Coordinates of C-alpha atoms in Angstrom, one line a residue:
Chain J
X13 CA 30.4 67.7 6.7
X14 CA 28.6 70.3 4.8
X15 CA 26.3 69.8 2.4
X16 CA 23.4 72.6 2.0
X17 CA 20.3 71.6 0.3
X18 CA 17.7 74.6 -0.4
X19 CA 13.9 73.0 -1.2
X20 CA 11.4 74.9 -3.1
X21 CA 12.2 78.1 -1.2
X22 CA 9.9 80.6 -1.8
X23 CA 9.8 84.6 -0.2
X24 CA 8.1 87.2 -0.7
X25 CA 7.7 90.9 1.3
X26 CA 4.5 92.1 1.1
X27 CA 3.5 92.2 -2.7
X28 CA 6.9 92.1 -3.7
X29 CA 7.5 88.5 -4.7
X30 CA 11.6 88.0 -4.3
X31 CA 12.0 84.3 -4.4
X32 CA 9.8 81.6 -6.2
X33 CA 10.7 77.7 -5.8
X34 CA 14.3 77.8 -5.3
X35 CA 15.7 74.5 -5.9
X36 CA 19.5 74.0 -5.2
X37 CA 22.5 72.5 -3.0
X38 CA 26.1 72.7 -2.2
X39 CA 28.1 69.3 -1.8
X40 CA 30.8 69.0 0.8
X41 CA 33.6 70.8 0.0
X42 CA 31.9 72.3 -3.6
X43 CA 32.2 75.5 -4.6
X44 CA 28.9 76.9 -5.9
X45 CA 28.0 80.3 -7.5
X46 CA 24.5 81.9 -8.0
X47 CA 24.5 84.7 -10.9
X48 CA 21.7 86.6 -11.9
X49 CA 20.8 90.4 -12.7
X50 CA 21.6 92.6 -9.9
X51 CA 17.7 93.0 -7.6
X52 CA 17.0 89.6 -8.5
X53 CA 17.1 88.7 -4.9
X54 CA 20.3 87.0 -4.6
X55 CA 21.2 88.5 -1.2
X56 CA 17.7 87.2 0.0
X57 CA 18.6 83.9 -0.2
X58 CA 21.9 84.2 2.3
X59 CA 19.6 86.3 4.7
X60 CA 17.0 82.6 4.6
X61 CA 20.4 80.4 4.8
X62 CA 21.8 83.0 7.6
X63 CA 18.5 82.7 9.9
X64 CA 17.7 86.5 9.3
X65 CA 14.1 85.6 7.8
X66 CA 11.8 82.9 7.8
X67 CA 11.0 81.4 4.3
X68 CA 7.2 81.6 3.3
X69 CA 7.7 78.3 2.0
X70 CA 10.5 75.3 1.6
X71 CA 13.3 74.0 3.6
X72 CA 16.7 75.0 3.9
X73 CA 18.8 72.1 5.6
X74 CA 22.7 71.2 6.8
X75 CA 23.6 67.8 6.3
X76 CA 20.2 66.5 6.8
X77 CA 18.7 69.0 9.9
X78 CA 16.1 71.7 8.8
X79 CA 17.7 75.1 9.5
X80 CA 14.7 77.3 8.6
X81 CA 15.3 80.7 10.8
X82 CA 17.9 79.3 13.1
X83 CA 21.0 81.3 13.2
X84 CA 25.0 80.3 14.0
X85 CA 25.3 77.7 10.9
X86 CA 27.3 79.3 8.5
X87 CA 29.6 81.2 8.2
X88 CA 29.6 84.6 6.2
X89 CA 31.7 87.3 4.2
X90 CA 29.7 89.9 3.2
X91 CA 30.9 92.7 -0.1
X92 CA 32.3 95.3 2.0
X93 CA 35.0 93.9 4.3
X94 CA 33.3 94.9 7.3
X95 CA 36.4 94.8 9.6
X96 CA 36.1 95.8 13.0
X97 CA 38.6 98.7 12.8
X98 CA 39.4 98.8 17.1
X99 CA 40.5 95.0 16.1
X100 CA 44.0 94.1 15.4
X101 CA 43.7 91.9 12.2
X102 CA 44.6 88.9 14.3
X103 CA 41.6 89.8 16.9
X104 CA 39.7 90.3 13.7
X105 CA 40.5 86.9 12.3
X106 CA 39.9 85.5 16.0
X107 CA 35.9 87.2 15.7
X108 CA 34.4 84.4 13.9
X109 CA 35.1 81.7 16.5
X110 CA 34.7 84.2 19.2
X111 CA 30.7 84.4 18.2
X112 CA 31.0 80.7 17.6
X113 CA 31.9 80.5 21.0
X114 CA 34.7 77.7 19.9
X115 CA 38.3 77.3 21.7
X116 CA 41.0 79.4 19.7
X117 CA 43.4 77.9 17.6
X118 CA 46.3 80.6 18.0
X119 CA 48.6 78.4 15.9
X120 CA 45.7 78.3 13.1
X121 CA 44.6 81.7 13.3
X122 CA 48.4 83.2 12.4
X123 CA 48.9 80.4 9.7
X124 CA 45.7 81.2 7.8
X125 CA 47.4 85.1 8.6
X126 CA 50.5 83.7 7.0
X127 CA 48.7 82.3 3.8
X128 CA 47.1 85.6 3.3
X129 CA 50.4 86.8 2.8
X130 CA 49.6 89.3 5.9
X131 CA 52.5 88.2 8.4
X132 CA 53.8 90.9 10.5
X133 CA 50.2 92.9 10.1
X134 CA 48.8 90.7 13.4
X135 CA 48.9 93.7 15.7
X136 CA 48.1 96.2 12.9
X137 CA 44.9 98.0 12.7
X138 CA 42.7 98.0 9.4
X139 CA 42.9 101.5 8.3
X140 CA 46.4 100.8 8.1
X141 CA 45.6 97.8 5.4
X142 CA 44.8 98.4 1.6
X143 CA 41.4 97.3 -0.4
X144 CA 42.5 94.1 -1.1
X145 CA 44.5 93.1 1.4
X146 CA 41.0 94.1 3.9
X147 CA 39.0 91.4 2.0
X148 CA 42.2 88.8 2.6
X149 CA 41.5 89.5 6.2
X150 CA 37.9 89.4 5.6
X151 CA 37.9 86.1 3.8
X152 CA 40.1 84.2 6.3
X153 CA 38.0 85.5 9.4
X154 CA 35.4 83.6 7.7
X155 CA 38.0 80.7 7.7
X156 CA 38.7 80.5 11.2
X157 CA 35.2 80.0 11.7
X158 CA 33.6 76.4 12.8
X159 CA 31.2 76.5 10.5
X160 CA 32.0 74.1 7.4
X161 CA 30.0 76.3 4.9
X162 CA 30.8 79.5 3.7
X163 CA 28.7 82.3 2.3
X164 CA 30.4 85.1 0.3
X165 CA 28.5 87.9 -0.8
X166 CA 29.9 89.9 -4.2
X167 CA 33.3 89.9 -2.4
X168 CA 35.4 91.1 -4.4
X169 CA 33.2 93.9 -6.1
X170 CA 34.6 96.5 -5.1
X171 CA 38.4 96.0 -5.9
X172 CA 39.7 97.1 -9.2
X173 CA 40.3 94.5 -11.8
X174 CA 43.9 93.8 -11.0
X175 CA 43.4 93.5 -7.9
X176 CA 40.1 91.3 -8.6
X177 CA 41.9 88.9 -10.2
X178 CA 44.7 88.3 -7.8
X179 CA 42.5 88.2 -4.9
X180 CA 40.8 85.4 -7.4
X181 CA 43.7 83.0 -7.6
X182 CA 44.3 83.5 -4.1
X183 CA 40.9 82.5 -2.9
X184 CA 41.3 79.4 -5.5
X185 CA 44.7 78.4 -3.7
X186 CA 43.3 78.4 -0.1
X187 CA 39.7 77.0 -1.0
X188 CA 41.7 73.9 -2.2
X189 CA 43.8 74.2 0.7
X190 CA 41.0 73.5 3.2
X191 CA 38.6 72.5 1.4
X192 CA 35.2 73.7 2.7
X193 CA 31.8 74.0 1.2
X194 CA 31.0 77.2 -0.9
X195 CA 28.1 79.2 -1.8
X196 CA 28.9 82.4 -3.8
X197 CA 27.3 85.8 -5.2
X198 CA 28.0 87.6 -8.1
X199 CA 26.8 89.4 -11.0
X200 CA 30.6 89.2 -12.5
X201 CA 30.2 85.9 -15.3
X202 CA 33.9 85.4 -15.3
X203 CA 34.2 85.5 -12.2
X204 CA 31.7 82.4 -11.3
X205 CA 33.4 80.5 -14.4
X206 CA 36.7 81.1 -12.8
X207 CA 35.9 80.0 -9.5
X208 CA 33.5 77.5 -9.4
X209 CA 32.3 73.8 -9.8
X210 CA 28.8 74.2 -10.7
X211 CA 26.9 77.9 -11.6
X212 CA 23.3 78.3 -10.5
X213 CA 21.5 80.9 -12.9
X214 CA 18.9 83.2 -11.5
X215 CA 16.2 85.4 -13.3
X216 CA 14.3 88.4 -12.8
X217 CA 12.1 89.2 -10.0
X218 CA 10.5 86.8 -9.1
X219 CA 13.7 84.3 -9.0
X220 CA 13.5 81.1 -10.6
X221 CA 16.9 78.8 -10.9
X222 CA 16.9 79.2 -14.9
X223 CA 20.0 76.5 -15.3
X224 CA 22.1 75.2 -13.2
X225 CA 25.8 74.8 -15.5
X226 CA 28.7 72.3 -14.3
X227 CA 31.7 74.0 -15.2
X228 CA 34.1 71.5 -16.5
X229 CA 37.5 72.6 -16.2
X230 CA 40.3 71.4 -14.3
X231 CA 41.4 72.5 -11.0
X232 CA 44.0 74.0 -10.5
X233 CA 43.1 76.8 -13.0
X234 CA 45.3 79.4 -14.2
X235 CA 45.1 82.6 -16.1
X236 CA 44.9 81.5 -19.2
X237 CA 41.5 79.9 -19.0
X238 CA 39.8 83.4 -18.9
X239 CA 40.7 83.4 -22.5
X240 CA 40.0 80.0 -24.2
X241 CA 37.3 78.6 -26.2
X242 CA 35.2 76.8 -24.2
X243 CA 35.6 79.2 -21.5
X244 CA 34.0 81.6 -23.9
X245 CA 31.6 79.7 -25.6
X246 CA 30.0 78.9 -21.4
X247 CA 30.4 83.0 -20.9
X248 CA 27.7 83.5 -23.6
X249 CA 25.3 80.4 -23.0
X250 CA 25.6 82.4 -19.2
X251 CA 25.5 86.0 -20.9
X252 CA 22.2 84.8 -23.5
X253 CA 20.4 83.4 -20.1
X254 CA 21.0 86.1 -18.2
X255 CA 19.4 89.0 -21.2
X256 CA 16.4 86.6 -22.0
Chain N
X10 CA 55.1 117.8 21.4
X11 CA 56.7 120.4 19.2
X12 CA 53.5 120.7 17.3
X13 CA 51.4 121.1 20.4
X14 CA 53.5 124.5 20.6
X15 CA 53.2 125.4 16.6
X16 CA 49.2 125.0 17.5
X17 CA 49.7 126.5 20.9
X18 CA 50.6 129.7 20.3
X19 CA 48.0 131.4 18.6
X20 CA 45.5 130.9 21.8
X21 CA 47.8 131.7 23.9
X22 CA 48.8 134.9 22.4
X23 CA 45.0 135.7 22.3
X24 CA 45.1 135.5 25.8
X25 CA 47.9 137.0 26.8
X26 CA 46.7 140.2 24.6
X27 CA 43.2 140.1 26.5
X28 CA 44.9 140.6 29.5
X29 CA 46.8 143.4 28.6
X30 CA 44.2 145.3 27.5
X31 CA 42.6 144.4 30.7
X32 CA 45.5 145.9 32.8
X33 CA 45.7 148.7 30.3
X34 CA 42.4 150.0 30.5
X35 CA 42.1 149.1 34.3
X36 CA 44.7 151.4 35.0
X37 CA 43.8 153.9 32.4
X38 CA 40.2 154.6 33.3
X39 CA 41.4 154.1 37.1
X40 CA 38.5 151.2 37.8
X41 CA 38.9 150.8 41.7
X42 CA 39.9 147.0 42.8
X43 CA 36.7 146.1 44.5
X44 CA 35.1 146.3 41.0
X45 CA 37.8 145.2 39.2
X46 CA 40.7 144.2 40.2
X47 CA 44.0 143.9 37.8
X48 CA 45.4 141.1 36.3
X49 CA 48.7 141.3 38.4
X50 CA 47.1 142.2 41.6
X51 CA 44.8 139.0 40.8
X52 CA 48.5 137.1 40.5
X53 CA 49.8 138.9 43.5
X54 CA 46.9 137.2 45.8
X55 CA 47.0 134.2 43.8
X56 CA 50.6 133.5 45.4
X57 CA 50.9 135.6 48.8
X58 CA 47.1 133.9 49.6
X59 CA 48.5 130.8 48.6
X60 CA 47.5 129.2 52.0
X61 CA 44.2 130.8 52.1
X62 CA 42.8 128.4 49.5
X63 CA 44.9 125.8 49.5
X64 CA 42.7 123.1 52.0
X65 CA 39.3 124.6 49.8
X66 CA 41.4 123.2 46.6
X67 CA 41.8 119.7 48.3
X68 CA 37.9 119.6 49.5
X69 CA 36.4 120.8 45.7
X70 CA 38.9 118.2 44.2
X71 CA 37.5 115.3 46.7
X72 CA 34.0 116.4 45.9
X73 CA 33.8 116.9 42.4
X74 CA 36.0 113.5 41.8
X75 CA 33.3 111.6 43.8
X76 CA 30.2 112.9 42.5
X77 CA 31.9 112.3 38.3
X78 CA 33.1 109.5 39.1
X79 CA 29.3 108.3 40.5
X80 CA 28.0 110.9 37.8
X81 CA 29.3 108.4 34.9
X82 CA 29.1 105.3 36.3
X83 CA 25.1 106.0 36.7
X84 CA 24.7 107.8 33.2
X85 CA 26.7 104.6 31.7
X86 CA 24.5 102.5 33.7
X87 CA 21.6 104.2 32.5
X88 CA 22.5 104.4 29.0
X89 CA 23.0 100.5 28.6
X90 CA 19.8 100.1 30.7
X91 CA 17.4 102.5 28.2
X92 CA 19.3 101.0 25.2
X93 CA 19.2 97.0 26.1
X94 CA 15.4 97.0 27.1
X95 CA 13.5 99.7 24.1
X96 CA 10.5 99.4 27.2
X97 CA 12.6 101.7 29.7
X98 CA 13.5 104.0 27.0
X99 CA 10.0 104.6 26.0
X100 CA 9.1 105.1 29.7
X101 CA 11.9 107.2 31.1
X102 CA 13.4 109.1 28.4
X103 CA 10.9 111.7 28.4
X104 CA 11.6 112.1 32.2
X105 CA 15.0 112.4 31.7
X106 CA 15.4 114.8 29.6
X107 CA 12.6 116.7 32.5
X108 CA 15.3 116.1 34.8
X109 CA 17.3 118.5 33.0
X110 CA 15.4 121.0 32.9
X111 CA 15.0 121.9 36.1
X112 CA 17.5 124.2 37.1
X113 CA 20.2 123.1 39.5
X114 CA 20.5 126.2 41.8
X115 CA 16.6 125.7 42.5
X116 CA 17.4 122.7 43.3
X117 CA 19.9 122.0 45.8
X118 CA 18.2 124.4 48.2
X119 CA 15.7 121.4 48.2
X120 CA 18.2 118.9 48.6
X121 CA 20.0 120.2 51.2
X122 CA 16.5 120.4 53.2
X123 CA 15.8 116.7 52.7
X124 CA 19.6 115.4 53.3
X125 CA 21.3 118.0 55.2
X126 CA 24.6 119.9 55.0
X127 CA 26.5 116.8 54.5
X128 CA 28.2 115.3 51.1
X129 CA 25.2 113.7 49.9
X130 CA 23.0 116.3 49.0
X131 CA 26.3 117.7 47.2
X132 CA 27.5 114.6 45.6
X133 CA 23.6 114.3 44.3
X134 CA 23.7 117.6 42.4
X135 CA 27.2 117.0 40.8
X136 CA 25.5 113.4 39.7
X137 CA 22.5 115.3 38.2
X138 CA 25.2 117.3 36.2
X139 CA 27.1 114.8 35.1
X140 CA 25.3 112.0 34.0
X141 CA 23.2 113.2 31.6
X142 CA 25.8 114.4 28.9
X143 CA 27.3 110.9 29.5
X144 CA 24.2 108.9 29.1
X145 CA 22.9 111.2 25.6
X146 CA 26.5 110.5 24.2
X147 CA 26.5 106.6 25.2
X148 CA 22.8 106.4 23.5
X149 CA 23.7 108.0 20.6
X150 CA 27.4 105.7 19.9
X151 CA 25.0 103.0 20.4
X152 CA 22.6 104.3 17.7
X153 CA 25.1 105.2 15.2
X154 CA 26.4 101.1 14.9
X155 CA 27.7 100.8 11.4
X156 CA 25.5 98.8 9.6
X157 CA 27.4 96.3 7.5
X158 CA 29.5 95.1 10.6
X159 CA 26.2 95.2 12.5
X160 CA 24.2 92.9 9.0
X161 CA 27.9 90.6 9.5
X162 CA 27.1 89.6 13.1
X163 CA 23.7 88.8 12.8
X164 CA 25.0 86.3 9.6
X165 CA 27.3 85.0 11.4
X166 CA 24.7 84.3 14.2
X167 CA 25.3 86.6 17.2
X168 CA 23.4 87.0 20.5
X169 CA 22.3 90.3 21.0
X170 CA 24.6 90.3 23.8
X171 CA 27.7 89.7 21.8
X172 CA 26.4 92.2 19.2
X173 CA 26.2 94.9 22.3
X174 CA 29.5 93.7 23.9
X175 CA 31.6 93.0 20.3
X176 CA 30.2 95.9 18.5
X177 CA 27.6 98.5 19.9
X178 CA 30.2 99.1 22.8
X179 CA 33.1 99.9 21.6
X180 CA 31.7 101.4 18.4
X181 CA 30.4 104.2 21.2
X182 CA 33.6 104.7 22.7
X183 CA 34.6 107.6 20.7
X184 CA 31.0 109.0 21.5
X185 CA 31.0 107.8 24.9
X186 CA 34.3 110.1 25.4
X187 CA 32.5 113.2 24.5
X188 CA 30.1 112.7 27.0
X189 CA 32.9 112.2 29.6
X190 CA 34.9 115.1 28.6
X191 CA 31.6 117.7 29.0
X192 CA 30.7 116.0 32.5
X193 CA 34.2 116.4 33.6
X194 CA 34.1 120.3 33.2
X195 CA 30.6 119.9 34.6
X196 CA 31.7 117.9 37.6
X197 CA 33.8 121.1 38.7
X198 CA 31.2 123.6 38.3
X199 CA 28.6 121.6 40.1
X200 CA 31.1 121.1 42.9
X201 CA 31.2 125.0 43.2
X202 CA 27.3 125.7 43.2
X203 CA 26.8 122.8 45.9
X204 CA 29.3 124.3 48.1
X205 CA 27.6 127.7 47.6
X206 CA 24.9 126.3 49.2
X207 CA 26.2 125.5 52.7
X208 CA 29.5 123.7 53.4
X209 CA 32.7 124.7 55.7
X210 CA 36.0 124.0 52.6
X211 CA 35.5 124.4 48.9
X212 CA 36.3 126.9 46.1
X213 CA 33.0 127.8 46.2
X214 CA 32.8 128.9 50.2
X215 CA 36.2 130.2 49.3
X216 CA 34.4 132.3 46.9
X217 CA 30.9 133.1 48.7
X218 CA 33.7 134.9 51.3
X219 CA 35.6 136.7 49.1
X220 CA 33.1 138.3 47.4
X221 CA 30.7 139.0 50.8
X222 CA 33.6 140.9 51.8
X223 CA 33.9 142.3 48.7
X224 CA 37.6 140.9 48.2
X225 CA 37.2 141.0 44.1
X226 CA 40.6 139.7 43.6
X227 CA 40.3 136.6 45.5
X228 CA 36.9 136.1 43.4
X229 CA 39.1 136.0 40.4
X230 CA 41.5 133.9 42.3
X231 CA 38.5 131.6 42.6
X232 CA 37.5 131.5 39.0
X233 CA 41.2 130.9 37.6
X234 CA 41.3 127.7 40.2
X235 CA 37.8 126.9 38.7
X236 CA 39.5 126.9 35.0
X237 CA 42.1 124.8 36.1
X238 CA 40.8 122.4 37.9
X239 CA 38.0 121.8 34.9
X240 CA 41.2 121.4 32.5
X241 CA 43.1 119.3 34.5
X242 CA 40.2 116.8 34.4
X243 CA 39.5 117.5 30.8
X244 CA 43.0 116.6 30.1
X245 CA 42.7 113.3 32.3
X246 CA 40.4 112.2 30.1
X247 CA 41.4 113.1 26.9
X248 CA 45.1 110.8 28.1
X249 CA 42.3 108.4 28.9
X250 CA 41.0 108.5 25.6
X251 CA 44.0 108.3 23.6
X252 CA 45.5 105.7 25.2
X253 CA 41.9 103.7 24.8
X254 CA 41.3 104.2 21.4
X255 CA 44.6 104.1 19.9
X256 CA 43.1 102.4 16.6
X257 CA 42.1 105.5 16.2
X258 CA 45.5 107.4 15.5
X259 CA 47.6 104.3 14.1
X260 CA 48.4 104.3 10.7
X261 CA 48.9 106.4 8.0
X262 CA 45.1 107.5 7.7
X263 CA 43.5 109.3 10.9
X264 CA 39.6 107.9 11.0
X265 CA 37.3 110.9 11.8
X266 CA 34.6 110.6 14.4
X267 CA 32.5 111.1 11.6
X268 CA 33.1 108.1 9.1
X269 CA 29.8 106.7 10.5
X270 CA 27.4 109.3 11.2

């Protein structure tokens, strides 16, 4: 399970009017993006998902149940990795079910380690990890969680393009191998073509869905996609949506 | 352990240079040993008095190792208390800061009136010491939570209970052992001024008689003992720290205390 509908959410703090009508959903095991110009209030919608804030108006709902201000069902990576550095990365990876108050899965936990390509860092501490090998253990923390949908936040801003792109792929290769529902940020257009299913397009203050865009290229994706046609020709219709 | 000696040295020379002077000018200017004695005739009663002092040392360890180890169980118990319910802090932190500013030597006279010559009223004033440094340094490690791990837990759902326990807790640690380090050196000193006051074994009677009888030597004696003692817990806790936070000093890249602030 794990589909996330959002109904006509609207929010607004004081006179600043952040969200208006937002209309969209995540299907079991989808991965979903939501692009738009940086302030448009695309971090205000996880803080309605997450519980945080109430909605002025709409519903947000998990497989059916209204979820409006209730916290605990999602789980969440935010953009900087947010590691708890007097946590050994497996203890780290462990923190998510911890709050979820679930049983441990030892054998899990050090597998999803293993697929991060992190074996034999378990007992190390994170100032002894690099940029991108943080957001690895950041990302499968938010694996190990119950939760069936996942929220990342801009992840992977703040690594360097090489790195960006690797951590990409990677993401893509474990998303398929456990398939669980997605919702992701980001201002970066290739990035959402890249990764997702279907791209939800925000606008300026106050944020209306402008289009929502099903991205139609086979899974598994390589490389090479970044740089065909129709891969280009969807990175303007994005680019054009996003100026106007 | 071979840069602990590279670092060493330089205090220790300092040190050793003060006290030469001290013997120099001693003996140079003729300064008679009631007003000041010399640095070797201080060493000379520090090991032919040996058993003079020896039971005091035993007493002023028991004491002061009681009242810090009550001292920062109640300034930890405070500091959890103010921090978990925002009521008490409005209501009492004014107060104890107060408490603070009364000053200790006016009042353990008072004490001992209301509880006696016994180890209470002595064990209450190292307390009073102690706890305070402990419970400002808890507070503010509890403060200082970084905000993005903080903004993760509350996504991810967390009771405030878990979000004290998982994060504000040991974020504090580092902070917390601060706190713990001043109150140790504190714990000593109060021990001293609440023997002053009325007590039969201590450092501090050991004192009160040497210099009533105008032994100056044996008040130096005192004060080196002091220093010791105060280090010796000082370096207690700082093993205790290190061993705690180890996160801390794995790795290739030492994280500073003041990465958060």
């Amino acid at each position: 399970m794990g589909q996330l509908t959002l109904e006509n959410l609207s929010k607004s703090y004081g006179l600043n009017h952040v969200l208006q009508d937002i209309t969209l959903s995540v299907k079991e095991g989808e991965f979903v993006s939501i692009v738009g110009p940086s302030g448009s209030g695309k971090s205000t919608i996880f803080q309605l998902i997450g519980g945080l804030y109430t909605p002025d108006s709409g519903t947000i709902s998990l497989d059916g149940s209204v979820l409006n201000n209730s916290r605990g069902y999602i789980s969440y990576m935010p953009q900087s990795p947010a590691l708890f550095p007097w946590r050994t990365v497996l203890q780290n990876v462990e923190l998510s079910a911890e709050i979820a108050g679930t049983k441990q899965d030892r054998t899990k936990t050090l597998e999803l380690i293993k697929s991060a390509g992190l074996s034999g860092y378990e007992d190390a501490y994170p100032n002894e990890l690099s940029g991108g090998m943080k957001q690895r253990v950041s990302f499968i923390r938010s694996l190990n969680a119950p939760q069936s949908i996942i929220c990342l936040d801009e992840p992977f801003s703040a690594l360097d393009e090489f790195t960006r792109l690797e951590m990409q792929q990677w993401l893509l290769s474990i998303w398929e191998t456990y398939k669980k529902s997605i919702l992701f940020i980001t201002h970066d257009i290739d990035e959402a073509l890249f990764l997702s299913d279907r791209i939800i397009v925000l606008s300026d203050k106050p944020a209306v869905v402008k289009k929502e865009i099903t991205v139609p290229f086979d899974r598994p994706r390589s490389e090479e996609l970044l740089l065909s046609d129709p891969f280009l020709t969807l990175k303007r219709e994005i680019y054009n949506l996003l100026r106007s | 352990m071979k840069s602990a000696v590279n670092k060493g040295w330089r205090p220790l020379l300092v040190f050793i240079l003060l006290l030469v002077m001290w013997e120099g000018a001693a003996r140079l200017f003729d300064v008679p040993a009631w007003l000041l004695p010399l640095p070797t005739q201080i060493a000379e009663e520090a090991f032919t008095g040996y058993s003079l002092y020896v039971s005091h040392i035993m007493s002023t360890i028991t004491l002061s190792a009681t009242g810090y180890l009550v001292g920062i169980t109640v300034g930890i118990v405070v500091a959890i208390l103010l921090f978990r319910i925002p009521f008490l802090q409005q209501a009492f932190y004014p107060l104890l800061i107060l408490s603070q500013n009364i000053p200790v030597i006016v009042l353990a006279p008072l004490l001992v009136i209301w509880f006696g010559f016994g180890m209470l009223p002595k064990v209450i004033v190292i307390v009073l010491v102690c706890f305070f440094p402990v419970t400002i340094a808890a507070l503010d490690g509890f403060r200082q939570t970084d905000r993005d791990m903080l903004y993760y837990l509350k996504m991810i759902g967390a009771s405030n209970r878990q979000i004290f326990w998982k994060l504000q807790w040991p974020h504090s640690l580092p902070s917390l052992f601060s706190g713990l380090k001043i109150a140790a050196t504190y714990s000593v000193m109060g021990a001293v001024i609440s023997e002053w006051l009325g007590a039969n074994k201590g450092i501090g009677v050991y004192m009160t008689l040497a210099s009533s009888s105008f032994k100056t030597d044996r008040v130096f004696v005192a004060i080196v003992l002091i220093m010791i003692l105060s280090l010796t817990y000082f370096g207690i806790i700082l093993a205790v720290e290190k061993s705690v936070l180890r996160w801390r000093s794995q790795g290739g890249k030492e994280s500073d205390g003041s990465t958060h602030s």
